[in-house]
């Protein structure tokens, strides 16, 4: 006997849990209805009629026998449980495969934060170049030429053309960034903070949801250098100050080996109180120079 045969299906009945609840009268009624249809006398030209009818009788006898039917219902129940476990295992395996594919895609995907930083740097540089171009254009328009000798005028025009070709003086420009926490930084506030290092020509702010940034244009290179040598801003939200182009160190004349000084190293390592003393000395010298010019 084929153990994979569903005897309820052979009699045209519902299988599974509903089949286990059928009464004996319902099984007898279904058998009689099916027997009239499959009896060999009703199908004289069908060579499989006898085998089909015999299969119907066998299924009917099993379902009529109380013990055999109980065992058959238990077999169907075990098979249904196994089928559910297989489906759950397949679903779990499919989820694992999907999670693995998602992690692989995430591993090879570009970092959005890095991409945003690159885009911010690109836009900041472009903005600085545009600001310098506009300033140079207005500066060229405002140069008086009537009272300047021709020779001097040609020199000024040559220098102006050279400055236009070289573009912005990037050494006077600072890129300033901060986190959007607490009180935000405005253009006026940044101008006030950086003015203690020297004259501030312009402040252009570019703000995002989580991070703010700005371009600060100092009047001199010395002021730009001083701005990058100390921490600036609130204690709870410090400003990150980076020069768009570091100031090139001047080439000093050759000095005897015995007179070699470690002053540049000391200046580069000035922090805290040491830097404050250096700053006071620089301010004092600037004041003396201004007094001499008067």
PDB file of C-alpha atoms in Angstrom:
ATOM      1  CA  UNK A   1       0.000   0.000   0.000  1.00  0.00           C
ATOM      2  CA  UNK A   2       1.273   3.461  -0.886  1.00  0.00           C
ATOM      3  CA  UNK A   3       1.843   5.300   2.404  1.00  0.00           C
ATOM      4  CA  UNK A   4       1.688   8.659   0.639  1.00  0.00           C
ATOM      5  CA  UNK A   5      -1.973   8.185  -0.341  1.00  0.00           C
ATOM      6  CA  UNK A   6      -4.432  10.514   1.384  1.00  0.00           C
ATOM      7  CA  UNK A   7      -7.485   8.324   1.966  1.00  0.00           C
ATOM      8  CA  UNK A   8      -9.716  11.311   2.636  1.00  0.00           C
ATOM      9  CA  UNK A   9      -8.866  12.744  -0.794  1.00  0.00           C
ATOM     10  CA  UNK A  10      -9.599   9.350  -2.426  1.00  0.00           C
ATOM     11  CA  UNK A  11     -13.150   9.527  -1.051  1.00  0.00           C
ATOM     12  CA  UNK A  12     -13.489  13.185  -2.135  1.00  0.00           C
ATOM     13  CA  UNK A  13     -13.398  14.494   1.447  1.00  0.00           C
ATOM     14  CA  UNK A  14     -11.448  17.295   3.117  1.00  0.00           C
ATOM     15  CA  UNK A  15      -8.175  16.165   4.622  1.00  0.00           C
ATOM     16  CA  UNK A  16      -6.127  17.380   7.562  1.00  0.00           C
ATOM     17  CA  UNK A  17      -7.715  18.586  10.765  1.00  0.00           C
ATOM     18  CA  UNK A  18     -11.163  18.874   9.187  1.00  0.00           C
ATOM     19  CA  UNK A  19     -10.921  15.303   7.894  1.00  0.00           C
ATOM     20  CA  UNK A  20     -10.181  14.010  11.402  1.00  0.00           C
ATOM     21  CA  UNK A  21     -13.461  15.563  12.585  1.00  0.00           C
ATOM     22  CA  UNK A  22     -15.677  13.801   9.991  1.00  0.00           C
ATOM     23  CA  UNK A  23     -18.266  11.357  11.315  1.00  0.00           C
ATOM     24  CA  UNK A  24     -18.632   7.750  10.175  1.00  0.00           C
ATOM     25  CA  UNK A  25     -21.929   8.595   8.462  1.00  0.00           C
ATOM     26  CA  UNK A  26     -20.236  11.297   6.390  1.00  0.00           C
ATOM     27  CA  UNK A  27     -17.516   8.820   5.343  1.00  0.00           C
ATOM     28  CA  UNK A  28     -20.113   6.189   4.318  1.00  0.00           C
ATOM     29  CA  UNK A  29     -22.085   8.745   2.338  1.00  0.00           C
ATOM     30  CA  UNK A  30     -18.974   9.928   0.504  1.00  0.00           C
ATOM     31  CA  UNK A  31     -17.976   6.313  -0.263  1.00  0.00           C
ATOM     32  CA  UNK A  32     -21.353   5.432  -1.781  1.00  0.00           C
ATOM     33  CA  UNK A  33     -21.327   8.560  -3.945  1.00  0.00           C
ATOM     34  CA  UNK A  34     -17.801   7.858  -5.185  1.00  0.00           C
ATOM     35  CA  UNK A  35     -18.496   4.113  -5.716  1.00  0.00           C
ATOM     36  CA  UNK A  36     -21.369   4.846  -8.069  1.00  0.00           C
ATOM     37  CA  UNK A  37     -19.021   6.984 -10.128  1.00  0.00           C
ATOM     38  CA  UNK A  38     -15.973   4.679 -10.159  1.00  0.00           C
ATOM     39  CA  UNK A  39     -17.611   1.226 -10.346  1.00  0.00           C
ATOM     40  CA  UNK A  40     -16.252  -0.788 -13.325  1.00  0.00           C
ATOM     41  CA  UNK A  41     -19.786  -1.401 -14.570  1.00  0.00           C
ATOM     42  CA  UNK A  42     -20.177   2.371 -14.909  1.00  0.00           C
ATOM     43  CA  UNK A  43     -16.886   2.649 -16.831  1.00  0.00           C
ATOM     44  CA  UNK A  44     -16.743  -0.301 -19.242  1.00  0.00           C
ATOM     45  CA  UNK A  45     -14.204   1.334 -21.578  1.00  0.00           C
ATOM     46  CA  UNK A  46     -11.757   2.409 -18.810  1.00  0.00           C
ATOM     47  CA  UNK A  47      -8.904  -0.058 -18.278  1.00  0.00           C
ATOM     48  CA  UNK A  48      -8.038   1.646 -14.955  1.00  0.00           C
ATOM     49  CA  UNK A  49     -11.571   1.476 -13.620  1.00  0.00           C
ATOM     50  CA  UNK A  50     -11.012  -1.719 -11.579  1.00  0.00           C
ATOM     51  CA  UNK A  51      -7.792  -0.376 -10.003  1.00  0.00           C
ATOM     52  CA  UNK A  52      -9.429   2.953  -9.163  1.00  0.00           C
ATOM     53  CA  UNK A  53     -12.414   1.210  -7.598  1.00  0.00           C
ATOM     54  CA  UNK A  54     -10.133  -1.103  -5.565  1.00  0.00           C
ATOM     55  CA  UNK A  55      -8.199   1.950  -4.293  1.00  0.00           C
ATOM     56  CA  UNK A  56     -11.512   3.529  -3.231  1.00  0.00           C
ATOM     57  CA  UNK A  57     -12.540   0.361  -1.330  1.00  0.00           C
ATOM     58  CA  UNK A  58      -9.159   0.196   0.465  1.00  0.00           C
ATOM     59  CA  UNK A  59      -9.340   3.825   1.582  1.00  0.00           C
ATOM     60  CA  UNK A  60     -12.918   3.331   2.742  1.00  0.00           C
ATOM     61  CA  UNK A  61     -11.956   0.265   4.827  1.00  0.00           C
ATOM     62  CA  UNK A  62      -9.109   2.137   6.486  1.00  0.00           C
ATOM     63  CA  UNK A  63     -11.315   5.099   7.406  1.00  0.00           C
ATOM     64  CA  UNK A  64     -14.081   2.803   8.668  1.00  0.00           C
ATOM     65  CA  UNK A  65     -11.652   1.047  11.004  1.00  0.00           C
ATOM     66  CA  UNK A  66     -11.334   3.126  14.191  1.00  0.00           C
ATOM     67  CA  UNK A  67      -7.746   2.093  15.033  1.00  0.00           C
ATOM     68  CA  UNK A  68      -6.466   2.405  11.453  1.00  0.00           C
ATOM     69  CA  UNK A  69      -8.110   5.799  11.025  1.00  0.00           C
ATOM     70  CA  UNK A  70      -6.559   7.045  14.307  1.00  0.00           C
ATOM     71  CA  UNK A  71      -3.103   6.014  13.114  1.00  0.00           C
ATOM     72  CA  UNK A  72      -3.668   7.596   9.714  1.00  0.00           C
ATOM     73  CA  UNK A  73      -4.820  10.887  11.346  1.00  0.00           C
ATOM     74  CA  UNK A  74      -1.696  10.853  13.526  1.00  0.00           C
ATOM     75  CA  UNK A  75       0.463  10.320  10.430  1.00  0.00           C
ATOM     76  CA  UNK A  76      -1.156  13.278   8.679  1.00  0.00           C
ATOM     77  CA  UNK A  77      -0.655  15.436  11.792  1.00  0.00           C
ATOM     78  CA  UNK A  78       3.064  14.604  11.968  1.00  0.00           C
ATOM     79  CA  UNK A  79       3.441  15.421   8.274  1.00  0.00           C
ATOM     80  CA  UNK A  80       1.694  18.757   8.711  1.00  0.00           C
ATOM     81  CA  UNK A  81       4.006  19.660  11.608  1.00  0.00           C
ATOM     82  CA  UNK A  82       7.042  18.695   9.553  1.00  0.00           C
ATOM     83  CA  UNK A  83       5.810  20.798   6.676  1.00  0.00           C
ATOM     84  CA  UNK A  84       5.368  23.826   8.942  1.00  0.00           C
ATOM     85  CA  UNK A  85       8.894  23.386  10.331  1.00  0.00           C
ATOM     86  CA  UNK A  86      10.283  23.175   6.805  1.00  0.00           C
ATOM     87  CA  UNK A  87       8.480  26.374   5.855  1.00  0.00           C
ATOM     88  CA  UNK A  88       9.774  28.159   8.952  1.00  0.00           C
ATOM     89  CA  UNK A  89      13.308  26.947   8.285  1.00  0.00           C
ATOM     90  CA  UNK A  90      13.097  28.085   4.685  1.00  0.00           C
ATOM     91  CA  UNK A  91      11.787  31.490   5.782  1.00  0.00           C
ATOM     92  CA  UNK A  92      14.588  31.830   8.338  1.00  0.00           C
ATOM     93  CA  UNK A  93      17.185  30.828   5.755  1.00  0.00           C
ATOM     94  CA  UNK A  94      15.755  33.361   3.328  1.00  0.00           C
ATOM     95  CA  UNK A  95      15.961  36.105   5.991  1.00  0.00           C
ATOM     96  CA  UNK A  96      19.587  35.185   6.694  1.00  0.00           C
ATOM     97  CA  UNK A  97      20.415  35.378   3.007  1.00  0.00           C
ATOM     98  CA  UNK A  98      18.637  38.734   2.705  1.00  0.00           C
ATOM     99  CA  UNK A  99      20.475  40.122   5.763  1.00  0.00           C
ATOM    100  CA  UNK A 100      23.823  38.954   4.374  1.00  0.00           C
ATOM    101  CA  UNK A 101      23.142  40.586   1.011  1.00  0.00           C
ATOM    102  CA  UNK A 102      22.087  43.816   2.750  1.00  0.00           C
ATOM    103  CA  UNK A 103      25.315  43.881   4.811  1.00  0.00           C
ATOM    104  CA  UNK A 104      27.392  43.299   1.685  1.00  0.00           C
ATOM    105  CA  UNK A 105      25.643  46.152  -0.101  1.00  0.00           C
ATOM    106  CA  UNK A 106      26.175  48.428   2.909  1.00  0.00           C
ATOM    107  CA  UNK A 107      29.876  47.475   3.122  1.00  0.00           C
ATOM    108  CA  UNK A 108      30.542  48.444  -0.485  1.00  0.00           C
ATOM    109  CA  UNK A 109      28.262  51.505  -0.497  1.00  0.00           C
ATOM    110  CA  UNK A 110      29.977  54.938  -0.321  1.00  0.00           C
ATOM    111  CA  UNK A 111      30.067  56.650   3.067  1.00  0.00           C
ATOM    112  CA  UNK A 112      27.434  59.445   2.995  1.00  0.00           C
ATOM    113  CA  UNK A 113      29.301  61.451   5.657  1.00  0.00           C
ATOM    114  CA  UNK A 114      32.579  61.356   3.713  1.00  0.00           C
ATOM    115  CA  UNK A 115      30.756  62.313   0.536  1.00  0.00           C
ATOM    116  CA  UNK A 116      29.122  65.278   2.304  1.00  0.00           C
ATOM    117  CA  UNK A 117      32.495  66.434   3.662  1.00  0.00           C
ATOM    118  CA  UNK A 118      34.057  66.298   0.201  1.00  0.00           C
ATOM    119  CA  UNK A 119      31.148  68.228  -1.273  1.00  0.00           C
ATOM    120  CA  UNK A 120      31.358  70.810   1.517  1.00  0.00           C
ATOM    121  CA  UNK A 121      35.101  71.321   0.924  1.00  0.00           C
ATOM    122  CA  UNK A 122      34.542  71.676  -2.814  1.00  0.00           C
ATOM    123  CA  UNK A 123      31.767  74.256  -2.375  1.00  0.00           C
ATOM    124  CA  UNK A 124      33.782  76.149   0.262  1.00  0.00           C
ATOM    125  CA  UNK A 125      36.760  76.486  -2.060  1.00  0.00           C
ATOM    126  CA  UNK A 126      34.555  77.555  -4.970  1.00  0.00           C
ATOM    127  CA  UNK A 127      32.851  80.139  -2.760  1.00  0.00           C
ATOM    128  CA  UNK A 128      36.210  81.501  -1.581  1.00  0.00           C
ATOM    129  CA  UNK A 129      37.394  81.820  -5.193  1.00  0.00           C
ATOM    130  CA  UNK A 130      34.202  83.660  -6.176  1.00  0.00           C
ATOM    131  CA  UNK A 131      34.540  86.051  -3.238  1.00  0.00           C
ATOM    132  CA  UNK A 132      38.140  86.790  -4.212  1.00  0.00           C
ATOM    133  CA  UNK A 133      37.178  87.278  -7.853  1.00  0.00           C
ATOM    134  CA  UNK A 134      34.453  89.777  -6.945  1.00  0.00           C
ATOM    135  CA  UNK A 135      36.784  91.635  -4.575  1.00  0.00           C
ATOM    136  CA  UNK A 136      39.514  91.798  -7.196  1.00  0.00           C
ATOM    137  CA  UNK A 137      37.061  93.073  -9.781  1.00  0.00           C
ATOM    138  CA  UNK A 138      35.825  95.870  -7.502  1.00  0.00           C
ATOM    139  CA  UNK A 139      39.373  96.694  -6.424  1.00  0.00           C
ATOM    140  CA  UNK A 140      40.469  97.093 -10.037  1.00  0.00           C
ATOM    141  CA  UNK A 141      37.537  99.385 -10.766  1.00  0.00           C
ATOM    142  CA  UNK A 142      38.369 101.590  -7.795  1.00  0.00           C
ATOM    143  CA  UNK A 143      42.101 102.191  -8.556  1.00  0.00           C
ATOM    144  CA  UNK A 144      42.668 105.908  -9.355  1.00  0.00           C
ATOM    145  CA  UNK A 145      44.672 106.360 -12.532  1.00  0.00           C
ATOM    146  CA  UNK A 146      44.449 110.102 -13.338  1.00  0.00           C
ATOM    147  CA  UNK A 147      47.097 111.275 -10.888  1.00  0.00           C
ATOM    148  CA  UNK A 148      49.386 108.269 -11.259  1.00  0.00           C
ATOM    149  CA  UNK A 149      52.323 108.558 -13.638  1.00  0.00           C
ATOM    150  CA  UNK A 150      52.193 106.381 -16.706  1.00  0.00           C
ATOM    151  CA  UNK A 151      55.142 104.283 -15.611  1.00  0.00           C
ATOM    152  CA  UNK A 152      53.636 103.733 -12.153  1.00  0.00           C
ATOM    153  CA  UNK A 153      50.221 103.130 -13.701  1.00  0.00           C
ATOM    154  CA  UNK A 154      51.623 100.386 -15.929  1.00  0.00           C
ATOM    155  CA  UNK A 155      53.230  98.787 -12.857  1.00  0.00           C
ATOM    156  CA  UNK A 156      49.918  98.828 -10.956  1.00  0.00           C
ATOM    157  CA  UNK A 157      48.055  97.350 -13.918  1.00  0.00           C
ATOM    158  CA  UNK A 158      50.676  94.623 -14.252  1.00  0.00           C
ATOM    159  CA  UNK A 159      50.435  93.771 -10.561  1.00  0.00           C
ATOM    160  CA  UNK A 160      46.631  93.775 -10.730  1.00  0.00           C
ATOM    161  CA  UNK A 161      46.685  91.466 -13.720  1.00  0.00           C
ATOM    162  CA  UNK A 162      49.122  89.162 -11.948  1.00  0.00           C
ATOM    163  CA  UNK A 163      46.915  89.097  -8.851  1.00  0.00           C
ATOM    164  CA  UNK A 164      43.867  88.292 -10.966  1.00  0.00           C
ATOM    165  CA  UNK A 165      45.691  85.422 -12.628  1.00  0.00           C
ATOM    166  CA  UNK A 166      46.782  83.986  -9.286  1.00  0.00           C
ATOM    167  CA  UNK A 167      43.264  84.295  -7.883  1.00  0.00           C
ATOM    168  CA  UNK A 168      42.398  84.631  -4.190  1.00  0.00           C
ATOM    169  CA  UNK A 169      44.988  85.037  -1.465  1.00  0.00           C
ATOM    170  CA  UNK A 170      44.056  81.731   0.117  1.00  0.00           C
ATOM    171  CA  UNK A 171      46.524  82.211   2.971  1.00  0.00           C
ATOM    172  CA  UNK A 172      44.239  84.869   4.492  1.00  0.00           C
ATOM    173  CA  UNK A 173      41.141  82.667   4.354  1.00  0.00           C
ATOM    174  CA  UNK A 174      40.060  80.300   7.098  1.00  0.00           C
ATOM    175  CA  UNK A 175      37.572  77.472   7.010  1.00  0.00           C
ATOM    176  CA  UNK A 176      35.622  77.369  10.288  1.00  0.00           C
ATOM    177  CA  UNK A 177      33.355  74.464  11.286  1.00  0.00           C
ATOM    178  CA  UNK A 178      31.304  73.694  14.397  1.00  0.00           C
ATOM    179  CA  UNK A 179      28.597  71.325  15.628  1.00  0.00           C
ATOM    180  CA  UNK A 180      24.974  72.495  15.797  1.00  0.00           C
ATOM    181  CA  UNK A 181      24.664  72.261  19.597  1.00  0.00           C
ATOM    182  CA  UNK A 182      23.705  75.019  22.002  1.00  0.00           C
ATOM    183  CA  UNK A 183      23.863  78.600  20.766  1.00  0.00           C
ATOM    184  CA  UNK A 184      24.653  78.787  17.071  1.00  0.00           C
ATOM    185  CA  UNK A 185      27.366  80.991  15.558  1.00  0.00           C
ATOM    186  CA  UNK A 186      26.241  83.931  13.404  1.00  0.00           C
ATOM    187  CA  UNK A 187      28.340  85.973  11.005  1.00  0.00           C
ATOM    188  CA  UNK A 188      28.435  88.890  13.430  1.00  0.00           C
ATOM    189  CA  UNK A 189      29.466  86.633  16.295  1.00  0.00           C
ATOM    190  CA  UNK A 190      32.269  85.045  14.255  1.00  0.00           C
ATOM    191  CA  UNK A 191      33.474  88.489  13.165  1.00  0.00           C
ATOM    192  CA  UNK A 192      33.671  89.545  16.822  1.00  0.00           C
ATOM    193  CA  UNK A 193      35.534  86.367  17.863  1.00  0.00           C
ATOM    194  CA  UNK A 194      38.144  86.609  15.112  1.00  0.00           C
ATOM    195  CA  UNK A 195      38.587  90.379  15.356  1.00  0.00           C
ATOM    196  CA  UNK A 196      40.805  89.908  18.423  1.00  0.00           C
ATOM    197  CA  UNK A 197      43.426  88.404  16.081  1.00  0.00           C
ATOM    198  CA  UNK A 198      43.216  91.205  13.542  1.00  0.00           C
ATOM    199  CA  UNK A 199      40.893  92.915  11.107  1.00  0.00           C
ATOM    200  CA  UNK A 200      38.195  90.696   9.579  1.00  0.00           C
ATOM    201  CA  UNK A 201      37.320  91.553   5.990  1.00  0.00           C
ATOM    202  CA  UNK A 202      34.383  89.214   5.457  1.00  0.00           C
ATOM    203  CA  UNK A 203      32.466  86.246   6.924  1.00  0.00           C
ATOM    204  CA  UNK A 204      30.375  83.918   4.759  1.00  0.00           C
ATOM    205  CA  UNK A 205      28.323  81.263   6.561  1.00  0.00           C
ATOM    206  CA  UNK A 206      27.114  77.979   5.111  1.00  0.00           C
ATOM    207  CA  UNK A 207      24.861  76.137   7.558  1.00  0.00           C
ATOM    208  CA  UNK A 208      23.541  72.572   7.694  1.00  0.00           C
ATOM    209  CA  UNK A 209      21.184  70.744  10.055  1.00  0.00           C
ATOM    210  CA  UNK A 210      23.894  69.058  12.156  1.00  0.00           C
ATOM    211  CA  UNK A 211      26.992  71.059  11.277  1.00  0.00           C
ATOM    212  CA  UNK A 212      27.783  74.684  10.567  1.00  0.00           C
ATOM    213  CA  UNK A 213      30.644  76.077   8.528  1.00  0.00           C
ATOM    214  CA  UNK A 214      31.914  79.444   7.376  1.00  0.00           C
ATOM    215  CA  UNK A 215      34.716  81.129   5.453  1.00  0.00           C
ATOM    216  CA  UNK A 216      36.446  83.923   7.388  1.00  0.00           C
ATOM    217  CA  UNK A 217      38.639  86.324   5.391  1.00  0.00           C
ATOM    218  CA  UNK A 218      41.295  88.007   7.540  1.00  0.00           C
ATOM    219  CA  UNK A 219      42.948  91.270   6.460  1.00  0.00           C
ATOM    220  CA  UNK A 220      46.492  89.912   6.886  1.00  0.00           C
ATOM    221  CA  UNK A 221      48.252  86.579   6.783  1.00  0.00           C
ATOM    222  CA  UNK A 222      49.579  87.128  10.314  1.00  0.00           C
ATOM    223  CA  UNK A 223      46.047  87.477  11.626  1.00  0.00           C
ATOM    224  CA  UNK A 224      45.049  84.257   9.835  1.00  0.00           C
ATOM    225  CA  UNK A 225      48.015  82.398  11.350  1.00  0.00           C
ATOM    226  CA  UNK A 226      47.235  83.698  14.845  1.00  0.00           C
ATOM    227  CA  UNK A 227      43.618  82.564  14.486  1.00  0.00           C
ATOM    228  CA  UNK A 228      44.673  78.965  13.863  1.00  0.00           C
ATOM    229  CA  UNK A 229      47.065  78.767  16.827  1.00  0.00           C
ATOM    230  CA  UNK A 230      44.498  78.922  19.604  1.00  0.00           C
ATOM    231  CA  UNK A 231      41.110  77.469  20.454  1.00  0.00           C
ATOM    232  CA  UNK A 232      38.224  79.776  19.641  1.00  0.00           C
ATOM    233  CA  UNK A 233      34.548  79.794  20.560  1.00  0.00           C
ATOM    234  CA  UNK A 234      32.429  78.542  23.477  1.00  0.00           C
ATOM    235  CA  UNK A 235      33.824  75.904  25.816  1.00  0.00           C
ATOM    236  CA  UNK A 236      30.824  73.703  25.054  1.00  0.00           C
ATOM    237  CA  UNK A 237      31.167  74.079  21.277  1.00  0.00           C
ATOM    238  CA  UNK A 238      34.660  74.918  20.089  1.00  0.00           C
ATOM    239  CA  UNK A 239      35.350  76.108  16.576  1.00  0.00           C
ATOM    240  CA  UNK A 240      37.559  74.067  14.279  1.00  0.00           C
ATOM    241  CA  UNK A 241      39.699  76.596  12.368  1.00  0.00           C
ATOM    242  CA  UNK A 242      41.700  75.396   9.356  1.00  0.00           C
ATOM    243  CA  UNK A 243      43.530  77.607   6.832  1.00  0.00           C
ATOM    244  CA  UNK A 244      42.410  77.079   3.259  1.00  0.00           C
ATOM    245  CA  UNK A 245      46.098  77.322   2.366  1.00  0.00           C
ATOM    246  CA  UNK A 246      48.813  77.269   5.077  1.00  0.00           C
ATOM    247  CA  UNK A 247      51.117  80.297   5.048  1.00  0.00           C
ATOM    248  CA  UNK A 248      54.457  79.435   3.461  1.00  0.00           C
ATOM    249  CA  UNK A 249      57.366  79.835   5.873  1.00  0.00           C
ATOM    250  CA  UNK A 250      59.760  82.637   4.800  1.00  0.00           C
ATOM    251  CA  UNK A 251      63.216  81.548   3.673  1.00  0.00           C
ATOM    252  CA  UNK A 252      65.643  82.919   6.280  1.00  0.00           C
ATOM    253  CA  UNK A 253      69.251  83.809   5.364  1.00  0.00           C
ATOM    254  CA  UNK A 254      71.896  81.267   6.234  1.00  0.00           C
ATOM    255  CA  UNK A 255      73.234  81.713   9.760  1.00  0.00           C
ATOM    256  CA  UNK A 256      76.338  80.318  11.455  1.00  0.00           C
ATOM    257  CA  UNK A 257      75.822  76.930  13.025  1.00  0.00           C
ATOM    258  CA  UNK A 258      76.737  78.275  16.445  1.00  0.00           C
ATOM    259  CA  UNK A 259      74.025  80.928  16.255  1.00  0.00           C
ATOM    260  CA  UNK A 260      71.226  78.545  15.158  1.00  0.00           C
ATOM    261  CA  UNK A 261      68.126  79.312  17.159  1.00  0.00           C
ATOM    262  CA  UNK A 262      65.290  77.068  18.148  1.00  0.00           C
ATOM    263  CA  UNK A 263      62.840  79.996  18.197  1.00  0.00           C
ATOM    264  CA  UNK A 264      60.629  78.630  15.347  1.00  0.00           C
ATOM    265  CA  UNK A 265      60.185  75.400  17.262  1.00  0.00           C
ATOM    266  CA  UNK A 266      59.253  77.309  20.374  1.00  0.00           C
ATOM    267  CA  UNK A 267      56.759  79.414  18.427  1.00  0.00           C
ATOM    268  CA  UNK A 268      55.146  76.330  16.892  1.00  0.00           C
ATOM    269  CA  UNK A 269      54.789  74.710  20.300  1.00  0.00           C
ATOM    270  CA  UNK A 270      53.352  77.763  22.077  1.00  0.00           C
ATOM    271  CA  UNK A 271      50.110  76.894  23.888  1.00  0.00           C
ATOM    272  CA  UNK A 272      48.158  78.294  26.835  1.00  0.00           C
ATOM    273  CA  UNK A 273      50.091  80.918  28.833  1.00  0.00           C
ATOM    274  CA  UNK A 274      53.089  80.649  26.508  1.00  0.00           C
ATOM    275  CA  UNK A 275      51.041  81.627  23.483  1.00  0.00           C
ATOM    276  CA  UNK A 276      49.408  84.471  25.408  1.00  0.00           C
ATOM    277  CA  UNK A 277      52.848  85.912  26.142  1.00  0.00           C
ATOM    278  CA  UNK A 278      53.794  85.573  22.479  1.00  0.00           C
ATOM    279  CA  UNK A 279      50.563  87.265  21.449  1.00  0.00           C
ATOM    280  CA  UNK A 280      51.151  90.157  23.880  1.00  0.00           C
ATOM    281  CA  UNK A 281      54.654  90.623  22.474  1.00  0.00           C
ATOM    282  CA  UNK A 282      53.324  90.699  18.901  1.00  0.00           C
ATOM    283  CA  UNK A 283      50.645  93.236  19.820  1.00  0.00           C
ATOM    284  CA  UNK A 284      53.214  95.402  21.578  1.00  0.00           C
ATOM    285  CA  UNK A 285      55.431  95.428  18.482  1.00  0.00           C
ATOM    286  CA  UNK A 286      52.467  96.310  16.277  1.00  0.00           C
ATOM    287  CA  UNK A 287      51.599  99.200  18.594  1.00  0.00           C
ATOM    288  CA  UNK A 288      55.193 100.479  18.512  1.00  0.00           C
ATOM    289  CA  UNK A 289      55.222 100.292  14.713  1.00  0.00           C
ATOM    290  CA  UNK A 290      51.969 102.228  14.534  1.00  0.00           C
ATOM    291  CA  UNK A 291      53.364 104.883  16.916  1.00  0.00           C
ATOM    292  CA  UNK A 292      56.467 105.329  14.723  1.00  0.00           C
ATOM    293  CA  UNK A 293      54.291 105.847  11.623  1.00  0.00           C
ATOM    294  CA  UNK A 294      52.506 108.717  13.383  1.00  0.00           C
TER     295      UNK A 294
END
